[in-house]
Each structure stands twice: as structure tokens, then as C-alpha cells.
mmCIF file with all atom_site columns, C-alpha atoms in Angstrom:
data_model
loop_
_atom_site.group_PDB
_atom_site.id
_atom_site.type_symbol
_atom_site.label_atom_id
_atom_site.label_alt_id
_atom_site.label_comp_id
_atom_site.label_asym_id
_atom_site.label_entity_id
_atom_site.label_seq_id
_atom_site.pdbx_PDB_ins_code
_atom_site.Cartn_x
_atom_site.Cartn_y
_atom_site.Cartn_z
_atom_site.occupancy
_atom_site.B_iso_or_equiv
_atom_site.pdbx_formal_charge
_atom_site.auth_seq_id
_atom_site.auth_comp_id
_atom_site.auth_asym_id
_atom_site.auth_atom_id
_atom_site.pdbx_PDB_model_num
ATOM 1   C CA . UNK A 1 1   ? -0.035 0.134  0.037   1.00 0.00 ? 6   UNK A CA 1
ATOM 2   C CA . UNK A 1 2   ? 2.663  2.491  1.044   1.00 0.00 ? 7   UNK A CA 1
ATOM 3   C CA . UNK A 1 3   ? 4.707  1.864  -2.225  1.00 0.00 ? 8   UNK A CA 1
ATOM 4   C CA . UNK A 1 4   ? 1.493  2.107  -4.417  1.00 0.00 ? 9   UNK A CA 1
ATOM 5   C CA . UNK A 1 5   ? 0.494  5.319  -2.785  1.00 0.00 ? 10  UNK A CA 1
ATOM 6   C CA . UNK A 1 6   ? 4.050  6.854  -2.954  1.00 0.00 ? 11  UNK A CA 1
ATOM 7   C CA . UNK A 1 7   ? 4.374  5.801  -6.708  1.00 0.00 ? 12  UNK A CA 1
ATOM 8   C CA . UNK A 1 8   ? 1.039  7.556  -7.548  1.00 0.00 ? 13  UNK A CA 1
ATOM 9   C CA . UNK A 1 9   ? 2.040  10.752 -5.585  1.00 0.00 ? 14  UNK A CA 1
ATOM 10  C CA . UNK A 1 10  ? 5.468  10.670 -7.259  1.00 0.00 ? 15  UNK A CA 1
ATOM 11  C CA . UNK A 1 11  ? 4.031  10.347 -10.662 1.00 0.00 ? 16  UNK A CA 1
ATOM 12  C CA . UNK A 1 12  ? 1.849  13.502 -9.947  1.00 0.00 ? 17  UNK A CA 1
ATOM 13  C CA . UNK A 1 13  ? 4.901  15.536 -8.606  1.00 0.00 ? 18  UNK A CA 1
ATOM 14  C CA . UNK A 1 14  ? 3.748  15.219 -4.922  1.00 0.00 ? 19  UNK A CA 1
ATOM 15  C CA . UNK A 1 15  ? 6.464  15.004 -2.421  1.00 0.00 ? 20  UNK A CA 1
ATOM 16  C CA . UNK A 1 16  ? 6.653  11.894 -0.243  1.00 0.00 ? 21  UNK A CA 1
ATOM 17  C CA . UNK A 1 17  ? 7.866  11.801 3.348   1.00 0.00 ? 22  UNK A CA 1
ATOM 18  C CA . UNK A 1 18  ? 7.917  8.433  5.210   1.00 0.00 ? 23  UNK A CA 1
ATOM 19  C CA . UNK A 1 19  ? 7.761  8.303  9.031   1.00 0.00 ? 24  UNK A CA 1
ATOM 20  C CA . UNK A 1 20  ? 8.987  4.876  9.896   1.00 0.00 ? 25  UNK A CA 1
ATOM 21  C CA . UNK A 1 21  ? 10.663 2.563  12.387  1.00 0.00 ? 26  UNK A CA 1
ATOM 22  C CA . UNK A 1 22  ? 13.101 1.756  9.649   1.00 0.00 ? 27  UNK A CA 1
ATOM 23  C CA . UNK A 1 23  ? 12.837 -2.044 10.163  1.00 0.00 ? 28  UNK A CA 1
ATOM 24  C CA . UNK A 1 24  ? 12.824 -3.089 6.523   1.00 0.00 ? 29  UNK A CA 1
ATOM 25  C CA . UNK A 1 25  ? 14.218 -5.695 4.247   1.00 0.00 ? 30  UNK A CA 1
ATOM 26  C CA . UNK A 1 26  ? 16.773 -4.478 1.733   1.00 0.00 ? 31  UNK A CA 1
ATOM 27  C CA . UNK A 1 27  ? 14.432 -5.379 -1.076  1.00 0.00 ? 32  UNK A CA 1
ATOM 28  C CA . UNK A 1 28  ? 11.594 -3.105 0.410   1.00 0.00 ? 33  UNK A CA 1
ATOM 29  C CA . UNK A 1 29  ? 14.023 -0.369 1.225   1.00 0.00 ? 34  UNK A CA 1
ATOM 30  C CA . UNK A 1 30  ? 15.259 -0.427 -2.463  1.00 0.00 ? 35  UNK A CA 1
ATOM 31  C CA . UNK A 1 31  ? 11.690 -0.099 -3.806  1.00 0.00 ? 36  UNK A CA 1
ATOM 32  C CA . UNK A 1 32  ? 10.687 2.708  -1.291  1.00 0.00 ? 37  UNK A CA 1
ATOM 33  C CA . UNK A 1 33  ? 13.699 4.851  -2.093  1.00 0.00 ? 38  UNK A CA 1
ATOM 34  C CA . UNK A 1 34  ? 12.550 5.094  -5.697  1.00 0.00 ? 39  UNK A CA 1
ATOM 35  C CA . UNK A 1 35  ? 9.382  7.079  -4.666  1.00 0.00 ? 40  UNK A CA 1
ATOM 36  C CA . UNK A 1 36  ? 10.116 8.696  -1.354  1.00 0.00 ? 41  UNK A CA 1
ATOM 37  C CA . UNK A 1 37  ? 11.794 12.117 -1.088  1.00 0.00 ? 42  UNK A CA 1
ATOM 38  C CA . UNK A 1 38  ? 12.451 12.098 2.605   1.00 0.00 ? 43  UNK A CA 1
ATOM 39  C CA . UNK A 1 39  ? 12.102 9.798  5.644   1.00 0.00 ? 44  UNK A CA 1
ATOM 40  C CA . UNK A 1 40  ? 12.024 10.330 9.421   1.00 0.00 ? 45  UNK A CA 1
ATOM 41  C CA . UNK A 1 41  ? 13.305 7.197  10.910  1.00 0.00 ? 46  UNK A CA 1
ATOM 42  C CA . UNK A 1 42  ? 12.548 6.391  14.636  1.00 0.00 ? 47  UNK A CA 1
ATOM 43  C CA . UNK A 1 43  ? 15.787 4.886  16.079  1.00 0.00 ? 48  UNK A CA 1
ATOM 44  C CA . UNK A 1 44  ? 14.019 3.598  19.313  1.00 0.00 ? 49  UNK A CA 1
ATOM 45  C CA . UNK A 1 45  ? 17.303 3.090  21.119  1.00 0.00 ? 50  UNK A CA 1
ATOM 46  C CA . UNK A 1 46  ? 20.826 2.386  20.482  1.00 0.00 ? 51  UNK A CA 1
ATOM 47  C CA . UNK A 1 47  ? 21.022 -1.134 21.976  1.00 0.00 ? 52  UNK A CA 1
ATOM 48  C CA . UNK A 1 48  ? 20.077 -4.470 20.552  1.00 0.00 ? 53  UNK A CA 1
ATOM 49  C CA . UNK A 1 49  ? 18.563 -5.335 24.088  1.00 0.00 ? 54  UNK A CA 1
ATOM 50  C CA . UNK A 1 50  ? 15.991 -2.673 23.747  1.00 0.00 ? 55  UNK A CA 1
ATOM 51  C CA . UNK A 1 51  ? 14.953 -3.994 20.294  1.00 0.00 ? 56  UNK A CA 1
ATOM 52  C CA . UNK A 1 52  ? 14.827 -7.580 21.619  1.00 0.00 ? 57  UNK A CA 1
ATOM 53  C CA . UNK A 1 53  ? 12.960 -6.832 24.799  1.00 0.00 ? 58  UNK A CA 1
ATOM 54  C CA . UNK A 1 54  ? 10.636 -4.084 23.796  1.00 0.00 ? 59  UNK A CA 1
ATOM 55  C CA . UNK A 1 55  ? 10.167 -4.502 20.111  1.00 0.00 ? 60  UNK A CA 1
ATOM 56  C CA . UNK A 1 56  ? 10.443 -8.198 19.719  1.00 0.00 ? 61  UNK A CA 1
ATOM 57  C CA . UNK A 1 57  ? 13.043 -8.206 16.983  1.00 0.00 ? 62  UNK A CA 1
ATOM 58  C CA . UNK A 1 58  ? 16.580 -9.527 17.151  1.00 0.00 ? 63  UNK A CA 1
ATOM 59  C CA . UNK A 1 59  ? 18.540 -6.302 16.657  1.00 0.00 ? 64  UNK A CA 1
ATOM 60  C CA . UNK A 1 60  ? 18.862 -2.622 15.866  1.00 0.00 ? 65  UNK A CA 1
ATOM 61  C CA . UNK A 1 61  ? 21.122 -3.265 12.825  1.00 0.00 ? 66  UNK A CA 1
ATOM 62  C CA . UNK A 1 62  ? 18.435 -3.593 10.139  1.00 0.00 ? 67  UNK A CA 1
ATOM 63  C CA . UNK A 1 63  ? 17.213 0.007  11.164  1.00 0.00 ? 68  UNK A CA 1
ATOM 64  C CA . UNK A 1 64  ? 20.717 1.435  10.882  1.00 0.00 ? 69  UNK A CA 1
ATOM 65  C CA . UNK A 1 65  ? 21.234 -0.243 7.570   1.00 0.00 ? 70  UNK A CA 1
ATOM 66  C CA . UNK A 1 66  ? 18.020 1.114  6.144   1.00 0.00 ? 71  UNK A CA 1
ATOM 67  C CA . UNK A 1 67  ? 19.017 4.701  7.207   1.00 0.00 ? 72  UNK A CA 1
ATOM 68  C CA . UNK A 1 68  ? 22.549 4.179  5.522   1.00 0.00 ? 73  UNK A CA 1
ATOM 69  C CA . UNK A 1 69  ? 20.972 2.651  2.366   1.00 0.00 ? 74  UNK A CA 1
ATOM 70  C CA . UNK A 1 70  ? 18.496 5.576  2.013   1.00 0.00 ? 75  UNK A CA 1
ATOM 71  C CA . UNK A 1 71  ? 21.062 8.182  2.616   1.00 0.00 ? 76  UNK A CA 1
ATOM 72  C CA . UNK A 1 72  ? 23.382 6.842  0.019   1.00 0.00 ? 77  UNK A CA 1
ATOM 73  C CA . UNK A 1 73  ? 20.499 6.804  -2.454  1.00 0.00 ? 78  UNK A CA 1
ATOM 74  C CA . UNK A 1 74  ? 20.080 10.449 -1.878  1.00 0.00 ? 79  UNK A CA 1
ATOM 75  C CA . UNK A 1 75  ? 16.974 10.496 0.211   1.00 0.00 ? 80  UNK A CA 1
ATOM 76  C CA . UNK A 1 76  ? 16.719 13.351 2.787   1.00 0.00 ? 81  UNK A CA 1
ATOM 77  C CA . UNK A 1 77  ? 16.952 11.461 6.273   1.00 0.00 ? 82  UNK A CA 1
ATOM 78  C CA . UNK A 1 78  ? 16.092 12.634 9.725   1.00 0.00 ? 83  UNK A CA 1
ATOM 79  C CA . UNK A 1 79  ? 16.100 10.551 12.832  1.00 0.00 ? 84  UNK A CA 1
ATOM 80  C CA . UNK A 1 80  ? 13.962 10.507 15.941  1.00 0.00 ? 85  UNK A CA 1
ATOM 81  C CA . UNK A 1 81  ? 14.637 9.020  19.389  1.00 0.00 ? 86  UNK A CA 1
ATOM 82  C CA . UNK A 1 82  ? 11.788 8.920  21.869  1.00 0.00 ? 87  UNK A CA 1
ATOM 83  C CA . UNK A 1 83  ? 13.478 8.916  25.292  1.00 0.00 ? 88  UNK A CA 1
ATOM 84  C CA . UNK A 1 84  ? 11.745 6.527  27.663  1.00 0.00 ? 89  UNK A CA 1
ATOM 85  C CA . UNK A 1 85  ? 12.886 6.809  31.375  1.00 0.00 ? 90  UNK A CA 1
ATOM 86  C CA . UNK A 1 86  ? 14.693 3.643  32.411  1.00 0.00 ? 91  UNK A CA 1
ATOM 87  C CA . UNK A 1 87  ? 14.361 2.097  29.052  1.00 0.00 ? 92  UNK A CA 1
ATOM 88  C CA . UNK A 1 88  ? 16.628 3.947  26.650  1.00 0.00 ? 93  UNK A CA 1
ATOM 89  C CA . UNK A 1 89  ? 17.929 7.112  28.629  1.00 0.00 ? 94  UNK A CA 1
ATOM 90  C CA . UNK A 1 90  ? 21.443 5.966  29.095  1.00 0.00 ? 95  UNK A CA 1
ATOM 91  C CA . UNK A 1 91  ? 23.650 8.928  28.407  1.00 0.00 ? 96  UNK A CA 1
ATOM 92  C CA . UNK A 1 92  ? 26.297 6.729  26.849  1.00 0.00 ? 97  UNK A CA 1
ATOM 93  C CA . UNK A 1 93  ? 23.858 5.174  24.439  1.00 0.00 ? 98  UNK A CA 1
ATOM 94  C CA . UNK A 1 94  ? 22.555 8.637  23.633  1.00 0.00 ? 99  UNK A CA 1
ATOM 95  C CA . UNK A 1 95  ? 26.159 9.689  22.835  1.00 0.00 ? 100 UNK A CA 1
ATOM 96  C CA . UNK A 1 96  ? 26.702 6.609  20.776  1.00 0.00 ? 101 UNK A CA 1
ATOM 97  C CA . UNK A 1 97  ? 23.504 7.317  18.710  1.00 0.00 ? 102 UNK A CA 1
ATOM 98  C CA . UNK A 1 98  ? 24.714 10.897 18.058  1.00 0.00 ? 103 UNK A CA 1
ATOM 99  C CA . UNK A 1 99  ? 28.095 9.656  17.060  1.00 0.00 ? 104 UNK A CA 1
ATOM 100 C CA . UNK A 1 100 ? 26.512 7.144  14.738  1.00 0.00 ? 105 UNK A CA 1
ATOM 101 C CA . UNK A 1 101 ? 24.307 9.641  13.050  1.00 0.00 ? 106 UNK A CA 1
ATOM 102 C CA . UNK A 1 102 ? 27.217 11.908 12.478  1.00 0.00 ? 107 UNK A CA 1
ATOM 103 C CA . UNK A 1 103 ? 29.654 9.305  11.230  1.00 0.00 ? 108 UNK A CA 1
ATOM 104 C CA . UNK A 1 104 ? 27.134 7.407  9.055   1.00 0.00 ? 109 UNK A CA 1
ATOM 105 C CA . UNK A 1 105 ? 24.509 9.967  7.991   1.00 0.00 ? 110 UNK A CA 1
ATOM 106 C CA . UNK A 1 106 ? 26.482 13.109 8.187   1.00 0.00 ? 111 UNK A CA 1
ATOM 107 C CA . UNK A 1 107 ? 26.588 16.040 10.806  1.00 0.00 ? 112 UNK A CA 1
ATOM 108 C CA . UNK A 1 108 ? 23.795 17.699 8.732   1.00 0.00 ? 113 UNK A CA 1
ATOM 109 C CA . UNK A 1 109 ? 21.347 15.034 9.450   1.00 0.00 ? 114 UNK A CA 1
ATOM 110 C CA . UNK A 1 110 ? 18.653 16.194 11.971  1.00 0.00 ? 115 UNK A CA 1
ATOM 111 C CA . UNK A 1 111 ? 18.261 14.304 15.227  1.00 0.00 ? 116 UNK A CA 1
ATOM 112 C CA . UNK A 1 112 ? 14.981 14.776 17.165  1.00 0.00 ? 117 UNK A CA 1
ATOM 113 C CA . UNK A 1 113 ? 14.737 13.777 20.854  1.00 0.00 ? 118 UNK A CA 1
ATOM 114 C CA . UNK A 1 114 ? 11.058 13.378 21.948  1.00 0.00 ? 119 UNK A CA 1
ATOM 115 C CA . UNK A 1 115 ? 9.603  13.348 25.394  1.00 0.00 ? 120 UNK A CA 1
ATOM 116 C CA . UNK A 1 116 ? 7.707  10.228 26.408  1.00 0.00 ? 121 UNK A CA 1
ATOM 117 C CA . UNK A 1 117 ? 4.243  10.291 28.102  1.00 0.00 ? 122 UNK A CA 1
ATOM 118 C CA . UNK A 1 118 ? 2.844  7.174  29.893  1.00 0.00 ? 123 UNK A CA 1
ATOM 119 C CA . UNK A 1 119 ? -0.025 5.730  27.837  1.00 0.00 ? 124 UNK A CA 1
ATOM 120 C CA . UNK A 1 120 ? -1.787 2.296  27.433  1.00 0.00 ? 125 UNK A CA 1
ATOM 121 C CA . UNK A 1 121 ? 0.521  -0.521 28.614  1.00 0.00 ? 126 UNK A CA 1
ATOM 122 C CA . UNK A 1 122 ? 3.703  1.682  29.126  1.00 0.00 ? 127 UNK A CA 1
ATOM 123 C CA . UNK A 1 123 ? 3.506  3.191  32.605  1.00 0.00 ? 128 UNK A CA 1
ATOM 124 C CA . UNK A 1 124 ? 7.055  4.669  32.878  1.00 0.00 ? 129 UNK A CA 1
ATOM 125 C CA . UNK A 1 125 ? 7.231  8.146  34.228  1.00 0.00 ? 130 UNK A CA 1
ATOM 126 C CA . UNK A 1 126 ? 7.246  10.823 31.666  1.00 0.00 ? 131 UNK A CA 1
ATOM 127 C CA . UNK A 1 127 ? 10.667 12.046 30.223  1.00 0.00 ? 132 UNK A CA 1
ATOM 128 C CA . UNK A 1 128 ? 12.225 14.882 32.275  1.00 0.00 ? 133 UNK A CA 1
ATOM 129 C CA . UNK A 1 129 ? 13.328 18.177 30.869  1.00 0.00 ? 134 UNK A CA 1
ATOM 130 C CA . UNK A 1 130 ? 16.824 17.473 32.345  1.00 0.00 ? 135 UNK A CA 1
ATOM 131 C CA . UNK A 1 131 ? 17.391 14.242 30.385  1.00 0.00 ? 136 UNK A CA 1
ATOM 132 C CA . UNK A 1 132 ? 16.198 15.876 27.101  1.00 0.00 ? 137 UNK A CA 1
ATOM 133 C CA . UNK A 1 133 ? 18.501 18.924 27.799  1.00 0.00 ? 138 UNK A CA 1
ATOM 134 C CA . UNK A 1 134 ? 21.340 16.460 28.378  1.00 0.00 ? 139 UNK A CA 1
ATOM 135 C CA . UNK A 1 135 ? 20.613 14.573 25.111  1.00 0.00 ? 140 UNK A CA 1
ATOM 136 C CA . UNK A 1 136 ? 20.269 17.805 23.181  1.00 0.00 ? 141 UNK A CA 1
ATOM 137 C CA . UNK A 1 137 ? 23.777 18.954 24.672  1.00 0.00 ? 142 UNK A CA 1
ATOM 138 C CA . UNK A 1 138 ? 25.468 15.657 23.951  1.00 0.00 ? 143 UNK A CA 1
ATOM 139 C CA . UNK A 1 139 ? 24.166 15.656 20.305  1.00 0.00 ? 144 UNK A CA 1
ATOM 140 C CA . UNK A 1 140 ? 25.545 19.084 19.805  1.00 0.00 ? 145 UNK A CA 1
ATOM 141 C CA . UNK A 1 141 ? 28.909 18.102 21.432  1.00 0.00 ? 146 UNK A CA 1
ATOM 142 C CA . UNK A 1 142 ? 29.279 15.315 18.992  1.00 0.00 ? 147 UNK A CA 1
ATOM 143 C CA . UNK A 1 143 ? 28.885 17.711 16.149  1.00 0.00 ? 148 UNK A CA 1
ATOM 144 C CA . UNK A 1 144 ? 25.405 17.330 14.986  1.00 0.00 ? 149 UNK A CA 1
ATOM 145 C CA . UNK A 1 145 ? 24.155 20.771 13.284  1.00 0.00 ? 150 UNK A CA 1
ATOM 146 C CA . UNK A 1 146 ? 20.311 20.149 13.792  1.00 0.00 ? 151 UNK A CA 1
ATOM 147 C CA . UNK A 1 147 ? 19.233 18.879 16.949  1.00 0.00 ? 152 UNK A CA 1
ATOM 148 C CA . UNK A 1 148 ? 15.572 19.241 18.128  1.00 0.00 ? 153 UNK A CA 1
ATOM 149 C CA . UNK A 1 149 ? 13.492 18.376 21.277  1.00 0.00 ? 154 UNK A CA 1
ATOM 150 C CA . UNK A 1 150 ? 9.862  17.528 20.820  1.00 0.00 ? 155 UNK A CA 1
ATOM 151 C CA . UNK A 1 151 ? 6.834  16.794 23.004  1.00 0.00 ? 156 UNK A CA 1
ATOM 152 C CA . UNK A 1 152 ? 8.088  19.341 25.540  1.00 0.00 ? 157 UNK A CA 1
ATOM 153 C CA . UNK A 1 153 ? 9.049  23.024 25.356  1.00 0.00 ? 158 UNK A CA 1
ATOM 154 C CA . UNK A 1 154 ? 12.939 23.399 25.125  1.00 0.00 ? 159 UNK A CA 1
ATOM 155 C CA . UNK A 1 155 ? 14.412 26.727 24.262  1.00 0.00 ? 160 UNK A CA 1
ATOM 156 C CA . UNK A 1 156 ? 17.411 25.587 22.390  1.00 0.00 ? 161 UNK A CA 1
ATOM 157 C CA . UNK A 1 157 ? 15.725 22.444 20.767  1.00 0.00 ? 162 UNK A CA 1
ATOM 158 C CA . UNK A 1 158 ? 12.782 23.863 19.035  1.00 0.00 ? 163 UNK A CA 1
ATOM 159 C CA . UNK A 1 159 ? 14.221 25.395 15.846  1.00 0.00 ? 164 UNK A CA 1
ATOM 160 C CA . UNK A 1 160 ? 17.469 25.924 14.166  1.00 0.00 ? 165 UNK A CA 1
#
């Protein structure tokens, strides 16, 4: 369905933006890149354990591979990380994510940190301003040009 709609929009000169978890086969990624102009990929955490425990998939690597594949194909890529307290808020992991984005997608690639709010079966407390501020500062220290904070007001992370 996504490819059919993207193809139709592309044929009619309508730009396509895909918001995705990035967990894709190489074949599906190759087909999507033909019709998509941009993608925002949700890198849920920077550990395989998070992907195994919370997402039920073996590893993070297919998501990273998708990002690199699309970037190399010329697609505009942005990344998002929803920070969930006690799940993926380790500052070393956040630093490793920022380094990976810079080294593999380029320092011009936007990285969005979003605040988590408890809902449905996830009852962790909401993300604190302090952790979002630290994440923002870490990403800037690592050399990313465009770092944003979402789902919470943040004076440095709302625009570039």
C-alpha cells in the first residue's frame, strides 16, 4: 500500500515523506527509495537489548542499515529518538547514537529527541526536561548541526 501510494504521488509530482521505524528488508528499502523524497526514521534506542525486549526483533542493525541505504541513495533522512525513562535514557547510548548519526549519515542529518508520556501498557514516568536537555547537549557536542527536542518546550531545541 505504501509503495502504491508513494508511486502515485511521485507520478503526480507530490513529495513523499515516510515516517517509519526503519525495520525493513533490503528489497523493500530499495523499492521505497525510488518514490520517497524524505524519511524520518525512529531509532527507538541504540542497543540490541531494547529492540529484543521491547520491540520483539533481534537487533537494531536493520534500522541502521536502512538509514544508510536511503542516505546513500540521496533521500533526505531525519532521525527521531523517543526517550523513555529507565528504558533508553542511558547517556552513553545517547552519545553513541549521536556519534553514529554524524559518522554514518552526516552532521547535517537532523536528530529529534522526543519526550515520552505514559499511555496504554507503558507506565514509565514521563521524560524529564533534564534528560532531554542532556541529550540535546550531547548531540551538539558530538557535532550534529540540527538537534531538536519535541513533546516538551525546550528553548534550544525547538528550531534551528
